[in-house]
Structure formats: C-alpha cells, structure tokens
Coordinates of C-alpha atoms and ligand atoms in Angstrom, one line a residue:
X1 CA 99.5 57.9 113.1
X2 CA 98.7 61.6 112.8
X3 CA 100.2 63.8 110.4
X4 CA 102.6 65.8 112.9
X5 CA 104.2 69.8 112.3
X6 CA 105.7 72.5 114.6
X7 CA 103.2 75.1 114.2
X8 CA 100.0 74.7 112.0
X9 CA 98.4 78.1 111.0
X10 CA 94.8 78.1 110.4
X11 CA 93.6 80.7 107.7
X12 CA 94.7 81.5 104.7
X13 CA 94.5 85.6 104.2
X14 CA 97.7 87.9 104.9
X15 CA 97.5 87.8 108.8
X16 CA 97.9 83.7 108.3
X17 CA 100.5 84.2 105.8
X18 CA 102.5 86.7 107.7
X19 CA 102.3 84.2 110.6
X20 CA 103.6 81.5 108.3
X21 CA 106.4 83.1 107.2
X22 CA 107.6 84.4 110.8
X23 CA 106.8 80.7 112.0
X24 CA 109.6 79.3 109.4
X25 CA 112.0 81.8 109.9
X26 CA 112.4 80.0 113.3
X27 CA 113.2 76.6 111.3
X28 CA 109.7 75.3 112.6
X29 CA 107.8 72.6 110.1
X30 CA 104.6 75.0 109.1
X31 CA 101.5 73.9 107.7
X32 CA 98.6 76.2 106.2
X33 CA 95.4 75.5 106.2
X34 CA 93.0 77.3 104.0
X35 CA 89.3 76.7 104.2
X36 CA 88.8 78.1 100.4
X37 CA 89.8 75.7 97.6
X38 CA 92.6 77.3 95.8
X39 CA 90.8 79.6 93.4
X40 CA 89.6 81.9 96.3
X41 CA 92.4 82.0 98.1
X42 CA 93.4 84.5 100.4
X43 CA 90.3 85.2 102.6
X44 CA 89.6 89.3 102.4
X45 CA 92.7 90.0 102.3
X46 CA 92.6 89.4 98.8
X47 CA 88.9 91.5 97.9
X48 CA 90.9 94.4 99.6
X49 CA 92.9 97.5 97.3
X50 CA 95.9 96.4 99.4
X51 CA 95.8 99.8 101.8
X52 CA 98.2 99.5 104.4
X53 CA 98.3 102.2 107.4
X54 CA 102.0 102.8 108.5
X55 CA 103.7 105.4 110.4
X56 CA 106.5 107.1 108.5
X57 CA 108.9 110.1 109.4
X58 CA 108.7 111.4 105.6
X59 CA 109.4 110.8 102.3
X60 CA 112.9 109.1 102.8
X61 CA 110.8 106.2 104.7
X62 CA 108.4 105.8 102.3
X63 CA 111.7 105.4 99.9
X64 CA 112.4 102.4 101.9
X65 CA 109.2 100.8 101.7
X66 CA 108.9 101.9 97.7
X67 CA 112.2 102.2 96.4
X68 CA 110.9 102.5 92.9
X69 CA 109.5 106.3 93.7
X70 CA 111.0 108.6 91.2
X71 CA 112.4 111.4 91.9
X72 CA 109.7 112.7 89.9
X73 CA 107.1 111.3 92.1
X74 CA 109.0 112.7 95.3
X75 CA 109.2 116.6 93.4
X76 CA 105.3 115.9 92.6
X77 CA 103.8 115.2 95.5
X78 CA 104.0 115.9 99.4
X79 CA 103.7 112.7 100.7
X80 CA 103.7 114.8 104.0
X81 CA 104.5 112.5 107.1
X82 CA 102.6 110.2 109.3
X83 CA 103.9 110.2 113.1
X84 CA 103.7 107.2 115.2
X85 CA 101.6 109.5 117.7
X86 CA 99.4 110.6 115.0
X87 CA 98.4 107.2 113.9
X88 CA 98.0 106.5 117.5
X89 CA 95.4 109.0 118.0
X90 CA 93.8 108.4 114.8
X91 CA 92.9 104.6 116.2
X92 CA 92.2 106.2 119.7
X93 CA 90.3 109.0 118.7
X94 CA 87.8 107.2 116.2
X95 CA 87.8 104.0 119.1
X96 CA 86.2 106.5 121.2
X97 CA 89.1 105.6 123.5
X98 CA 88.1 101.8 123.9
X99 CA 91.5 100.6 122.3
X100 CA 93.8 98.4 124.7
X101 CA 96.4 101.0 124.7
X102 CA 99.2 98.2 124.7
X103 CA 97.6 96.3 121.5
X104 CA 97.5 100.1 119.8
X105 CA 101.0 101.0 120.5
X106 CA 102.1 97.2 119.2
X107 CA 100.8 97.9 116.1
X108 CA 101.5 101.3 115.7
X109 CA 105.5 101.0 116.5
X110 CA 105.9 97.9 114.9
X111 CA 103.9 98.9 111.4
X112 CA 106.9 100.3 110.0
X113 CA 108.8 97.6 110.9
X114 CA 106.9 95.1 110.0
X115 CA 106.6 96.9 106.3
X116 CA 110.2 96.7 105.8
X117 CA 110.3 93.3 107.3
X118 CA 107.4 92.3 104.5
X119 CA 109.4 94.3 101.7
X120 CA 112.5 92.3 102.4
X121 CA 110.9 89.1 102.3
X122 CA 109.8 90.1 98.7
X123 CA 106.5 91.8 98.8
X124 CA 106.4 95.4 96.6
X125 CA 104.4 98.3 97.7
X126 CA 103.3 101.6 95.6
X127 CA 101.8 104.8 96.4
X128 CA 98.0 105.2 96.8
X129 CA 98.1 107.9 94.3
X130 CA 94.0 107.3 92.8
X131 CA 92.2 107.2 96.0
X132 CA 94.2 108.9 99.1
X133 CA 95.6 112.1 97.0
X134 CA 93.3 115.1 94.9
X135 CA 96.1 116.9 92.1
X136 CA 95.6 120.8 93.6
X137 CA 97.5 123.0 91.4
X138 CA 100.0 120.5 90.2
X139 CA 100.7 118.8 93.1
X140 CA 99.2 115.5 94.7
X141 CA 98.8 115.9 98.5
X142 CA 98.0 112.6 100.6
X143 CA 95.7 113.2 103.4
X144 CA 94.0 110.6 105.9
X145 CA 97.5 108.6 106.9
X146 CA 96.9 106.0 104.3
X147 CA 99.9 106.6 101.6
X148 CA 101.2 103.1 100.6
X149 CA 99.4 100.3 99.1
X150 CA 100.9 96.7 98.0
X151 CA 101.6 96.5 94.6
X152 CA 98.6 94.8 92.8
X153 CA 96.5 95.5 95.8
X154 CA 94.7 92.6 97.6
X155 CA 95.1 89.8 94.8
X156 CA 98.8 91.1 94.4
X157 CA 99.4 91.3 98.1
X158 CA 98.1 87.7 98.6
X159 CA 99.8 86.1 95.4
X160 CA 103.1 87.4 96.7
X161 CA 102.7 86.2 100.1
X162 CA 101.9 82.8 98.6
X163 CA 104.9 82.4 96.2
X164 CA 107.2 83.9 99.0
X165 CA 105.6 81.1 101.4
X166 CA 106.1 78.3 98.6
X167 CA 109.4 79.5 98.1
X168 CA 110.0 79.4 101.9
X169 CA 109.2 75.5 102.3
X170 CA 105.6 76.2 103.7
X171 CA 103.0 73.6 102.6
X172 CA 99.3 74.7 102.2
X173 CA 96.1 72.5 102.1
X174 CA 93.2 74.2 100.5
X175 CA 90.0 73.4 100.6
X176 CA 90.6 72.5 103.9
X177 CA 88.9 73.8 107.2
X178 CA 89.5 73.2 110.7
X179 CA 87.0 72.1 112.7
X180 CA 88.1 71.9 116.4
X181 CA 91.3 72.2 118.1
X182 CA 93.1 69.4 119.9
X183 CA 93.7 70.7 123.5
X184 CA 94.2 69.3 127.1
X185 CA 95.3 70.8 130.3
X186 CA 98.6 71.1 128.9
X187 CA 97.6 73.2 126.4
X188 CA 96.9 72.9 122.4
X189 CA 98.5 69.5 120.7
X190 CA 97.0 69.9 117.5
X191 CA 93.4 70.4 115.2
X192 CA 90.8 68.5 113.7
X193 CA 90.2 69.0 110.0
X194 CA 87.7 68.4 107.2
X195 CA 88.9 67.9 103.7
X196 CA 87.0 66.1 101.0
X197 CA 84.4 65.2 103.5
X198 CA 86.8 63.4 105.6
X199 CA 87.8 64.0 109.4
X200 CA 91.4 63.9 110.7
X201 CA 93.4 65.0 113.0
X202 CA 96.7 66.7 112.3
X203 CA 99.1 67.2 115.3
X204 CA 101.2 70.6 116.3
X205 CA 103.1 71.9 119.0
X206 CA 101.4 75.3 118.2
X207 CA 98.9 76.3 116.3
X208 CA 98.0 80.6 115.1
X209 CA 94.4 81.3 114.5
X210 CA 94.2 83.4 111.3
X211 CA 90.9 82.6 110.3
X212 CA 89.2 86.0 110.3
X213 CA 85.6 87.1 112.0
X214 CA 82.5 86.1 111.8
X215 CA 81.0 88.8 109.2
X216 CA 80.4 85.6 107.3
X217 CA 77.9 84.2 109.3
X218 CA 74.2 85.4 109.2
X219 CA 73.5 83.9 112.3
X220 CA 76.5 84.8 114.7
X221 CA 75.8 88.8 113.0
X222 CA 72.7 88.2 114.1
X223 CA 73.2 87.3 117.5
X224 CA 76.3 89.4 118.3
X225 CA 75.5 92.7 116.2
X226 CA 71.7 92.8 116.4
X227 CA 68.6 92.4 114.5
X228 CA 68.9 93.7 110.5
X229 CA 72.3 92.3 110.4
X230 CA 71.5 89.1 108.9
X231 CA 70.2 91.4 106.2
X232 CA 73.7 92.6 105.2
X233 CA 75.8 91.7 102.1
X234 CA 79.2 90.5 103.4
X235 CA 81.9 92.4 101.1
X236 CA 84.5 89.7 101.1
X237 CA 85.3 86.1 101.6
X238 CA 81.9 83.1 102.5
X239 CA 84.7 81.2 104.4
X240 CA 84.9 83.6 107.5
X241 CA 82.3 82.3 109.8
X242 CA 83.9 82.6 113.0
X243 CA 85.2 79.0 113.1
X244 CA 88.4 80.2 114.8
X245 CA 86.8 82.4 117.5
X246 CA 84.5 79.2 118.3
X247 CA 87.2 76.9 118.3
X248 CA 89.4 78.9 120.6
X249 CA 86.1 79.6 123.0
X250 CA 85.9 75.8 123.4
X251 CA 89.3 75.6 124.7
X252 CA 88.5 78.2 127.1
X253 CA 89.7 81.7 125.3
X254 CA 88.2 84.9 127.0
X255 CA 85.7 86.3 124.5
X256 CA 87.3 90.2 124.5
X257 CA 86.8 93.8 122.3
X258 CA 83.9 94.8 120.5
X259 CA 81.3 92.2 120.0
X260 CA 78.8 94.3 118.9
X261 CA 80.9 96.2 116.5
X262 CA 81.9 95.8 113.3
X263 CA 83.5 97.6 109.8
X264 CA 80.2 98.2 107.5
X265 CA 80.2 100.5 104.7
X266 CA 77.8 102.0 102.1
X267 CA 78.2 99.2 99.2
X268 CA 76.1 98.7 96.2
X269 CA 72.5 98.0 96.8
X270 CA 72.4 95.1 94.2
X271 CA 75.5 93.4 94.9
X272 CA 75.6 90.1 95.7
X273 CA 75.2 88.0 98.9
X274 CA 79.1 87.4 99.5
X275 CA 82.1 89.3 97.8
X276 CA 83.3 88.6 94.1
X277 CA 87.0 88.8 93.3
X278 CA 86.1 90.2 89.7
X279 CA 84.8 93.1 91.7
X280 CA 87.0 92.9 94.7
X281 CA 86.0 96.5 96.5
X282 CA 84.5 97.8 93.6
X283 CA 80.7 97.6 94.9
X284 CA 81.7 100.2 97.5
X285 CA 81.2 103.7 97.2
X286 CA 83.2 105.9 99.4
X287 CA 83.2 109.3 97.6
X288 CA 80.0 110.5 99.5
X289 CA 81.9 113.3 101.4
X290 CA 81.4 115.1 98.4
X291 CA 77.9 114.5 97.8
X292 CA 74.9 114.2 100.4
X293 CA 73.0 110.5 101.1
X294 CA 69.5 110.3 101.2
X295 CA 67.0 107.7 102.6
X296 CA 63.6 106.3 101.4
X297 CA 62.1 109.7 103.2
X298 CA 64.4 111.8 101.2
X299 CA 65.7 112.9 104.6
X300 CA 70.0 113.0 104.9
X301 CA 70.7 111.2 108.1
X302 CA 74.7 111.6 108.4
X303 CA 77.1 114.6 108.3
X304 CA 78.5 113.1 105.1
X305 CA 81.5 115.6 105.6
X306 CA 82.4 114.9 109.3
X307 CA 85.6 113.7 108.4
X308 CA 87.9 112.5 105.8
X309 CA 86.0 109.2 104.3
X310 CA 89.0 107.2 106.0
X311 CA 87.8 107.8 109.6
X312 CA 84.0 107.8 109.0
X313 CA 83.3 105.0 105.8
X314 CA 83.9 102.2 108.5
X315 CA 80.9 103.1 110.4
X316 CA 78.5 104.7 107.6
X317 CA 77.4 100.8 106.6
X318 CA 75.6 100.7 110.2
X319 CA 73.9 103.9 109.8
X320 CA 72.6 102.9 106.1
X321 CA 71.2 99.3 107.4
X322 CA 69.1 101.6 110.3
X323 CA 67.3 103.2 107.3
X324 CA 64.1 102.1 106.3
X325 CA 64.7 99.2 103.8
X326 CA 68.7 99.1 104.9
X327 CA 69.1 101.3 101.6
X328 CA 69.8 105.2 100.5
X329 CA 71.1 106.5 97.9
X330 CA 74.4 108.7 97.3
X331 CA 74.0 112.0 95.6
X332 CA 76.4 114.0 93.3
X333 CA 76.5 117.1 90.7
X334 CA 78.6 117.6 87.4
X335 CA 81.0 119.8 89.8
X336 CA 82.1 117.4 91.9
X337 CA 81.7 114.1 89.4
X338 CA 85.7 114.5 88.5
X339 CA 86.2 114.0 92.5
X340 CA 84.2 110.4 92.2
X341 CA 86.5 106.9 93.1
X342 CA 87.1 104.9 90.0
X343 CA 84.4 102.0 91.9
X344 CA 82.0 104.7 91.1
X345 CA 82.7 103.6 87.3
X346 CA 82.3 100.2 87.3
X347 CA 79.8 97.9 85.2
X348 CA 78.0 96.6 87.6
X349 CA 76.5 99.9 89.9
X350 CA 72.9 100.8 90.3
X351 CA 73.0 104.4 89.1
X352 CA 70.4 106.6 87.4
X353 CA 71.5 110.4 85.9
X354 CA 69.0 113.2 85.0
X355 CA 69.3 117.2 83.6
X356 CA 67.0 118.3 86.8
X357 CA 66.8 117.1 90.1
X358 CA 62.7 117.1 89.6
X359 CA 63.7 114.3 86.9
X360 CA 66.5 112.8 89.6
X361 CA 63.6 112.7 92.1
X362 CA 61.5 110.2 90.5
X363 CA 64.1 108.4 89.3
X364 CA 65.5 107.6 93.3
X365 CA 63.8 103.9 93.6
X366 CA 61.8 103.8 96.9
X367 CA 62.2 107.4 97.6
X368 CA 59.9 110.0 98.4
X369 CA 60.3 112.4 95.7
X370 CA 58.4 115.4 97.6
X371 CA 60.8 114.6 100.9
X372 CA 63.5 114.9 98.7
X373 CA 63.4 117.2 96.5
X374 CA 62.3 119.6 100.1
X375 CA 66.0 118.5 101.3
X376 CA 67.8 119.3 99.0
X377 CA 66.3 122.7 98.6
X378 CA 67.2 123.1 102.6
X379 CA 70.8 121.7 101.9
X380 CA 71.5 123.9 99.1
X381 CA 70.4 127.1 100.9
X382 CA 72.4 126.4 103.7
X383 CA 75.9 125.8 102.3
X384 CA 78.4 128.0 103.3
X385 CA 79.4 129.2 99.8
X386 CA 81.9 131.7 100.4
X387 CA 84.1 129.1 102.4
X388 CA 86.7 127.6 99.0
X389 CA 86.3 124.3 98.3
X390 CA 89.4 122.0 98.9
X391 CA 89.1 118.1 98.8
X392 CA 92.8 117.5 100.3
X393 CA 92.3 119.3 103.6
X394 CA 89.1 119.9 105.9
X395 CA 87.8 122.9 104.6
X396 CA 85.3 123.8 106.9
X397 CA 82.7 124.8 103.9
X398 CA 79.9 123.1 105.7
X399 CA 76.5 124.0 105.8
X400 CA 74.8 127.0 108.4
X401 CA 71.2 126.2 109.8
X402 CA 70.4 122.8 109.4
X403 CA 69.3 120.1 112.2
X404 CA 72.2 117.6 110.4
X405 CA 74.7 119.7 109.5
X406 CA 77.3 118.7 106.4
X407 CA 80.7 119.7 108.1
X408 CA 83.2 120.1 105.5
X409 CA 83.3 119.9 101.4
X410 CA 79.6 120.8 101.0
X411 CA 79.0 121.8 97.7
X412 CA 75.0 122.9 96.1
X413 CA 73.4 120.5 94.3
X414 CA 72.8 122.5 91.5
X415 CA 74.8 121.6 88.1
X416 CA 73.6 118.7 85.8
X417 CA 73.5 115.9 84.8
X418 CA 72.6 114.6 88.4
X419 CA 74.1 111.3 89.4
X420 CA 73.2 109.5 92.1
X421 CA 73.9 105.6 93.5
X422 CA 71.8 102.9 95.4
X423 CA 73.9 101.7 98.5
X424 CA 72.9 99.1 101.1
X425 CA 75.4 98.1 104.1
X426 CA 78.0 95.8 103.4
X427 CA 79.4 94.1 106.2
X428 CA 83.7 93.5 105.9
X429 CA 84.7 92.7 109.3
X430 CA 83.6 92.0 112.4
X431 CA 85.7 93.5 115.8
X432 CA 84.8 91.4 118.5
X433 CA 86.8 88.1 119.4
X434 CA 90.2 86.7 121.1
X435 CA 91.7 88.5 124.0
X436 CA 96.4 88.0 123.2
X437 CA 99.3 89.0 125.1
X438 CA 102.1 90.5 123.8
X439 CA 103.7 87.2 122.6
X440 CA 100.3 87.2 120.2
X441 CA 99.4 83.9 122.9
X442 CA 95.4 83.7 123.6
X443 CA 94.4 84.6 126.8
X444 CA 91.7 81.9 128.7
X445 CA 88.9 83.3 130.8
X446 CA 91.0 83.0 133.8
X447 CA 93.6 85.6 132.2
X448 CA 96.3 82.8 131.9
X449 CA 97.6 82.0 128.2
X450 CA 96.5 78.9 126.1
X451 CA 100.0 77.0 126.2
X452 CA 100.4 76.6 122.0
X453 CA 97.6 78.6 121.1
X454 CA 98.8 82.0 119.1
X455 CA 96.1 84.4 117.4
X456 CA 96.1 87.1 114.8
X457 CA 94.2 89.1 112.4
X458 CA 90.5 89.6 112.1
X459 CA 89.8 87.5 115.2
X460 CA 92.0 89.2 117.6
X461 CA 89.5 91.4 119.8
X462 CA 90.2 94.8 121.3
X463 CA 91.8 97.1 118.6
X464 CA 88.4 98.2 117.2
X465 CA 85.3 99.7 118.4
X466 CA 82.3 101.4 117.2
X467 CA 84.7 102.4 113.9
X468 CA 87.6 102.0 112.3
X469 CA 91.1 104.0 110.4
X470 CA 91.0 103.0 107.0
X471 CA 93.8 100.7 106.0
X472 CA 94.8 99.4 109.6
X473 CA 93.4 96.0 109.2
X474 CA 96.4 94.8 106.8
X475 CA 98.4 96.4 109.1
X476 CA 97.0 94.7 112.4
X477 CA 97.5 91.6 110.6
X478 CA 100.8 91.7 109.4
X479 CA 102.0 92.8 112.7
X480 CA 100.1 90.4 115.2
X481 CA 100.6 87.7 112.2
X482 CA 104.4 88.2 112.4
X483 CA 104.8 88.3 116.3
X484 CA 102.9 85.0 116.6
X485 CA 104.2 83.3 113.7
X486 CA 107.3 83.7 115.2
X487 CA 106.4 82.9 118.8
X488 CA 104.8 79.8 118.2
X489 CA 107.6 78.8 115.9
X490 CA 110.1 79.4 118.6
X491 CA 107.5 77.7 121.4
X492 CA 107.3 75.1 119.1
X493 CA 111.3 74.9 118.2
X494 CA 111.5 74.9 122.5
X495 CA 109.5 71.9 123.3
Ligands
FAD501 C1 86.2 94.6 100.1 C2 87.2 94.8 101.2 C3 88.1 95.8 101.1 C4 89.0 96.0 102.1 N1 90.0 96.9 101.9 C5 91.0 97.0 102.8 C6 92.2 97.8 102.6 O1 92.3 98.4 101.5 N2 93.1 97.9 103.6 C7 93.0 97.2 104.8 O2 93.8 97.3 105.7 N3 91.9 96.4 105.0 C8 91.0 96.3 104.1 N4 89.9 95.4 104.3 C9 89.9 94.7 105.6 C10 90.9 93.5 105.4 O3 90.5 92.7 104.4 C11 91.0 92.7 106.7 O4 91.1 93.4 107.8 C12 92.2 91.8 106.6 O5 92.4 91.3 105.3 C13 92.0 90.6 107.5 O6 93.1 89.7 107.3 P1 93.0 88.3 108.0 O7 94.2 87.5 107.5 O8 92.8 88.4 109.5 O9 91.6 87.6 107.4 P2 91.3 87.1 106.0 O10 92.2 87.7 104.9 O11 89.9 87.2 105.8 O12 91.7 85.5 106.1 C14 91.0 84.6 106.8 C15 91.3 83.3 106.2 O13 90.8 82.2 107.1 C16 90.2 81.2 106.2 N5 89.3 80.4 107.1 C17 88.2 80.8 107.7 N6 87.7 79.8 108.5 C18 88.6 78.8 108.4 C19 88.7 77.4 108.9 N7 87.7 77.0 109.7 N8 89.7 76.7 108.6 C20 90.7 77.1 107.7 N9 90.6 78.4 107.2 C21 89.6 79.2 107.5 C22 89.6 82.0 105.1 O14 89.3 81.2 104.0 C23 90.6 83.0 104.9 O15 91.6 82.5 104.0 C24 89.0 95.2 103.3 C25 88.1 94.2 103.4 C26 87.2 93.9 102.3 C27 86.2 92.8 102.4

C-alpha cells in the first residue's frame, strides 16, 4: 500500500517551507520533499543574503518585526517608511505594468503580515545595515524599500525554517525528487518519487508545488529565454530544473507570466557552473552604479546609474550575456572604492588594480585597450561635476553629452589605484510558470482550478516581467507559500 499524508509539499527552499508550516497549522499530516540530499538543503533560498521586501508604516513596525533594535539603532538611522502603495508601484513600475494586479496587491498587503506571522513562528530578522544604507554625516539612511533581512541571511533563514518545521511535527525526505504527479479527473491524489534510485508512489489529498524555476536547466533556458542562455552560470541551487512546472503542465496547468524573462545579474566571470554555499551571493557584484561597465569594445552599454542597483541589477545579467563573449568588466576609482559591497572583497573575484588607467587598459582581459581608454576619456568629460555626490538618494550628477548617458552617481575616473572586475551573467531565477488563484490553487488551461493542486514560489508565473525589485522573491514566497500551505491543509482536512 502507498505511503498516504494530507498535503505533500514538493521543494525544499522557504516558499516550500512556509507552505509546510501553514499546511500543519491546519492539523494536516505534511510531508516534504526535497530533491537535494540534506547538505544542500534549502534550494536558493539558502545562496540568498536573506533580503526580504515588506511594506512598513515606520520604524515602530520594523520594531515588531526586529524587536532587538536599540534605541540606539532607531536614534541612528532613518529607517524612513515603506508604503504598501509604494512597494506596489515599485513592482509595477519596473514590470513595465505586466504584473496581475490581484497577485501584486496579494503580496504586497499580506508581506507585513506574513513577516510577523514568520517572526511568531520563530524566525529572527535584522536590519540590512551593510548593503541597503550609506553612513552620510552620522547617520545611516535606507533607500530602495529593502530594510530587513533574516537573521543569518539565506543559510539562517532556511536552518530556522527547518528546526521550526521539525519542531512542528513535519517530516522531510531529502534526496528525494518528485517525478510526476498522481492526477485524475478528480483532481491530484498524490506524486511519484525517486529516492535511492527507486520509484514510488506516495499518496495526498493535496499537494503545493515549491520546487522553484527552471534557471537550472540549460536546455529549458535555452528554449524558453533564447539562444546564449545555455551559456549562463546559474547563481544558486543545480536542483531547480523546472520539474514542478513540467509536472503541473502534464496535469493540464495553464503555462502563465513571463516565459521569456528572468532575474540575471552581473556575477563573477570565473565562477562556477552552479552556485556554491561557501560563496552563497558573493560572486555577484552589484556596486556598479558607482563605477561604469565596459565590454570587449571598451564601449559602456548601460546607464549604470539609471536607478538604485535594487530596481536595475535584476535585469543588467541579460544585458552583459548580449556582449560579445557574455562578459564586461566593472570599473572603479580610489574615490568611490569605500562605496564597494563586501562581495567585492572576497577570495575568489577576478580583479586586476593599476596606478593609471593606460596600465588598467591592458590589464582588462579581452578588451580593446584603445576603445577603452577613448571611453573613458568621453565619460570623464562629460560628468556633471558640479552636481554633489550622494549615494543614499538619486542625485541627478549624471553625465551631459553622451549617446549612453550615466544618470545619477557618476563620478570621473580619475584617482588611483584603478580597480576593476570581470562579470559574466548569472542566471537566479526564472519568471515564467503556473497561473494560481487567490487560494494559491493552479489554474488548468481551461481557467478551472486543479482540485488538490496548490503552487508557490519561484514557479508561480505573473508577478515578474522583463525585471525585478530586489528582495521580493522571499517575500513572494513566504506569502503565496503560506496562503497555499494553509489551503491545501484545510482542502485536505475537508475531504
Ligand atoms: C545568489 C542568490 C541571491 C539571492 N538573494 C535574494 C535576496 O536577498 N532576497 C530575495 O528575496 N531573493 C533573493 N534571491 C532569489 C530567491 O532565492 C528566490 O526568489 C527564492 O528563494 C525562491 O524560493 P523558492 O522556495 O520558490 O525556491 P527555492 O528556494 O529555490 O526552493 C526550491 C526547492 O525545490 C527543490 N526541488 C526542485 N525540484 C524538485 C523536485 N523535482 N522534487 C523535489 N524537490 C525539488 C530544490 O531542491 C529546492 O529545495 C536570490 C537568489 C540567489 C540564487
């Protein structure tokens, strides 16, 4: 006889976790099912620094969420305030509109909620002091809507989430991936597995999708992004190869959102094929607002400055694989080096330094040193010098006169030592995949819902297109984990 629970959750990142622990507070039976063997655990949520985007009045709901903040941290830093309808145009705005409104609002009214909810279930969260807030005369000021980060970041994230699930009577099977779901015309019964090189069948009355995208697999990126993609490096987990959005297709799911998008960023050019969790996000370099990119001409090809790095680093891994040779390189000057993320520190980056930028030039591997050195000349001429520098606000000192202009925080290159960094794209999520409704049930392709079929996370299509709001994928999966946790639990608890 088959094994038999109330609601099996397939995944084993924070969206899948979230879902489990919503599931059992229903009293179902849950059973996890991670496709990673215990030692890596956690899927991307645990390569991740743990950023989570959440609306929040002011500082006394950030206590709520934090209740360790001093009172020194609240006198030293303006922790400003987040609006629902601020985060809600943040998502829309850099959607280019194509969010489902009613998926957006979810999240954005429930991400407060759903923080506290996660906070009284035992998971710790601490400012994002390093990366989201520059010290201007004293005083830290967070910018971008990304304030609050789980204590311990991804790896501290997941490992609470799995000592809260243990503790809550969930069991979890690693090393375990599901390969099909059980399904008939009355819905979803159950899903086959693979363990050990063995096939079986393990029985549910509903089962949540958690298993993430397909940025995983070279030949789905391939087919569904475009050609070059296959020539990414995947930033996070090897086990997210779409077998959830392929399993749910077979039992008729409508394919829905952005299928052709994805989150891509600048990431180091020598890292390897698939994430490593002694790195986590370290191979990624975000602090090129404050520097200029370059490509094997020499030539800039993005306004480095359009934006603060939240709302444009999502969609600056597409534009570096269109380069020639899917590479470029980031480049910086003693005055700004102090500004650099601590990833830009790390052991393993490809960097090179020199006293001149003649010197820099032939150091840039695969770069044209005359196209170069001719565009930086051209950038440093045109920057807007008399405009102050600020890196906590969008100060408008861009540069006059150029055919790519650098919009804000455009500084000369002109102090040594020179530093600059080889990036390629590296791939963390992909947006297309499973159309839900609001009980986080998948929709078929006749618009119906899959009786016992629930979806969240990575896979759920139709929150993301063409780019991204830093810190929002947490977020999306805590919330759509938790509303589908708990209505398959109580679908299951109904039968
Ligand atoms: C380097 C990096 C940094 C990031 N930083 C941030 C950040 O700071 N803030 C933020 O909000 N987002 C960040 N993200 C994005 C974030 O990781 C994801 O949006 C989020 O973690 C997705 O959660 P998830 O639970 O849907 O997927 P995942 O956490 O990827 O979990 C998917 C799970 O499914 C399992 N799985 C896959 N196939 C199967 C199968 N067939 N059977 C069983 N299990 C299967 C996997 O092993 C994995 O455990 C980052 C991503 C990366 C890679």
């Amino acid at each position: 006889m088959p094994e038999t629970y109330d609601v099996i959750i397939v995944g084993g990142g924070n969206a899948a976790l979230c879902a489990a622990l919503a599931a059992r507070e229903t009293g179902a039976s849950v059973l996890v099912i991670e496709a990673a063997p215990e030692a890596e655990r956690g899927g991307n949520s645990r390569f991740t620094a743990g950023a989570m985007r959440v609306a929040y009045r002011g500082v006394e709901d950030l206590a709520r969420l934090m209740p360790d903040l001093t009172e020194e941290d609240k006198a030293n830093t303006d922790f400003g305030a987040y609006p629902e309808d601020q985060f809600y145009d943040d998502l829309c705005r850099v959607t280019q509109y194509h969010a489902n409104p009613k998926l957006a609002e979810t999240l954005v009214s429930r991400s407060f909620d759903t923080m506290l909810w996660m906070r009284s279930r035992g998971v710790r969260f601490a400012p994002i002091y390093g990366r989201q807030a520059f010290k201007v005369e004293g005083r830290f000021k967070f910018w971008g809507g990304l304030t609050v980060e789980a204590w311990g970041g991804g790896p501290g994230l997941v490992d609470s989430l799995y000592t809260i699930a243990q503790r809550a009577g969930i069991e979890v099977r690693y090393a375990t991936r599901a390969l099909d779901l059980i399904a008939d015309d009355d819905g979803v019964r159950g899903v086959t597995i693979r363990c050990g090189g063995r096939t079986s069948v393990i029985e549910a009355r509903a089962v949540v999708l958690a298993s993430g995208g397909f940025e995983a697999n070279a030949e789905w990126r391939t087919r569904y992004l475009g050609p070059g993609w296959d020539l990414a490096k995947v930033r996070g987990t090897r086990f997210n190869t779409g077998d959830g959005i392929r399993m749910a297709l077979d039992a008729g799911a409508m394919p829905y959102g952005n299928w052709s998008g994805c989150h891509a960023v600048g990431w180091d050019r020598n890292a390897p094929e698939f994430g490593d969790l002694d790195v986590g996000d370290g191979f990624q370099k975000h602090s090129y607002p404050f520097g200029i990119m370059v490509n094997a001409r020499g030539r800039r090809f993005v306004d480095e400055g359009a934006d603060f790095r939240n709302y444009t680093y999502a969609k600056y891994g597409r534009a570096i694989l269109e380069q020639p040779g899917q590479f470029a390189w980031q480049v910086f000057d003693h005055k700004v080096a102090h500004l650099l993320r601590d990833e830009y520190r790390i052991k393993r980056v490809t960097k090179v330094s020199a006293q001149t930028l003649v010197e820099l030039a032939g150091k840039l591997e695969d770069v044209d040193p005359k196209g170069f050195l001719t565009e930086v000349g051209a950038y440093n001429a045109a920057v807007q010098t008399g405009v102050a520098f600020n890196p906590n606000i969008k100060d408008s000192r861009g540069t006059r006169g150029l055919a790519l202009e650098k919009s804000n925080w455009a500084n000369t290159l002109d102090t040594p030592p020179f530093e600059a960094y080889a990036v390629t794209c590296g791939i963390t999520f992909t947006f297309g995949g499973l159309r839900i409704d609001d009980d986080g049930e998948v929709i078929n392709t006749d618009g119906l819902p899959i009786r016992g079929l629930y979806a969240a996370g990575e896979l759920v299509g139709g929150l993301f297109y063409f780019n991204y709001p830093g810190g929002t994928g947490l977020m999306s999966g805590s919330v759509f984990g938790r509303i589908a946790g708990s209505s398959a639990g109580r679908s299951a608890k109904s039968f």
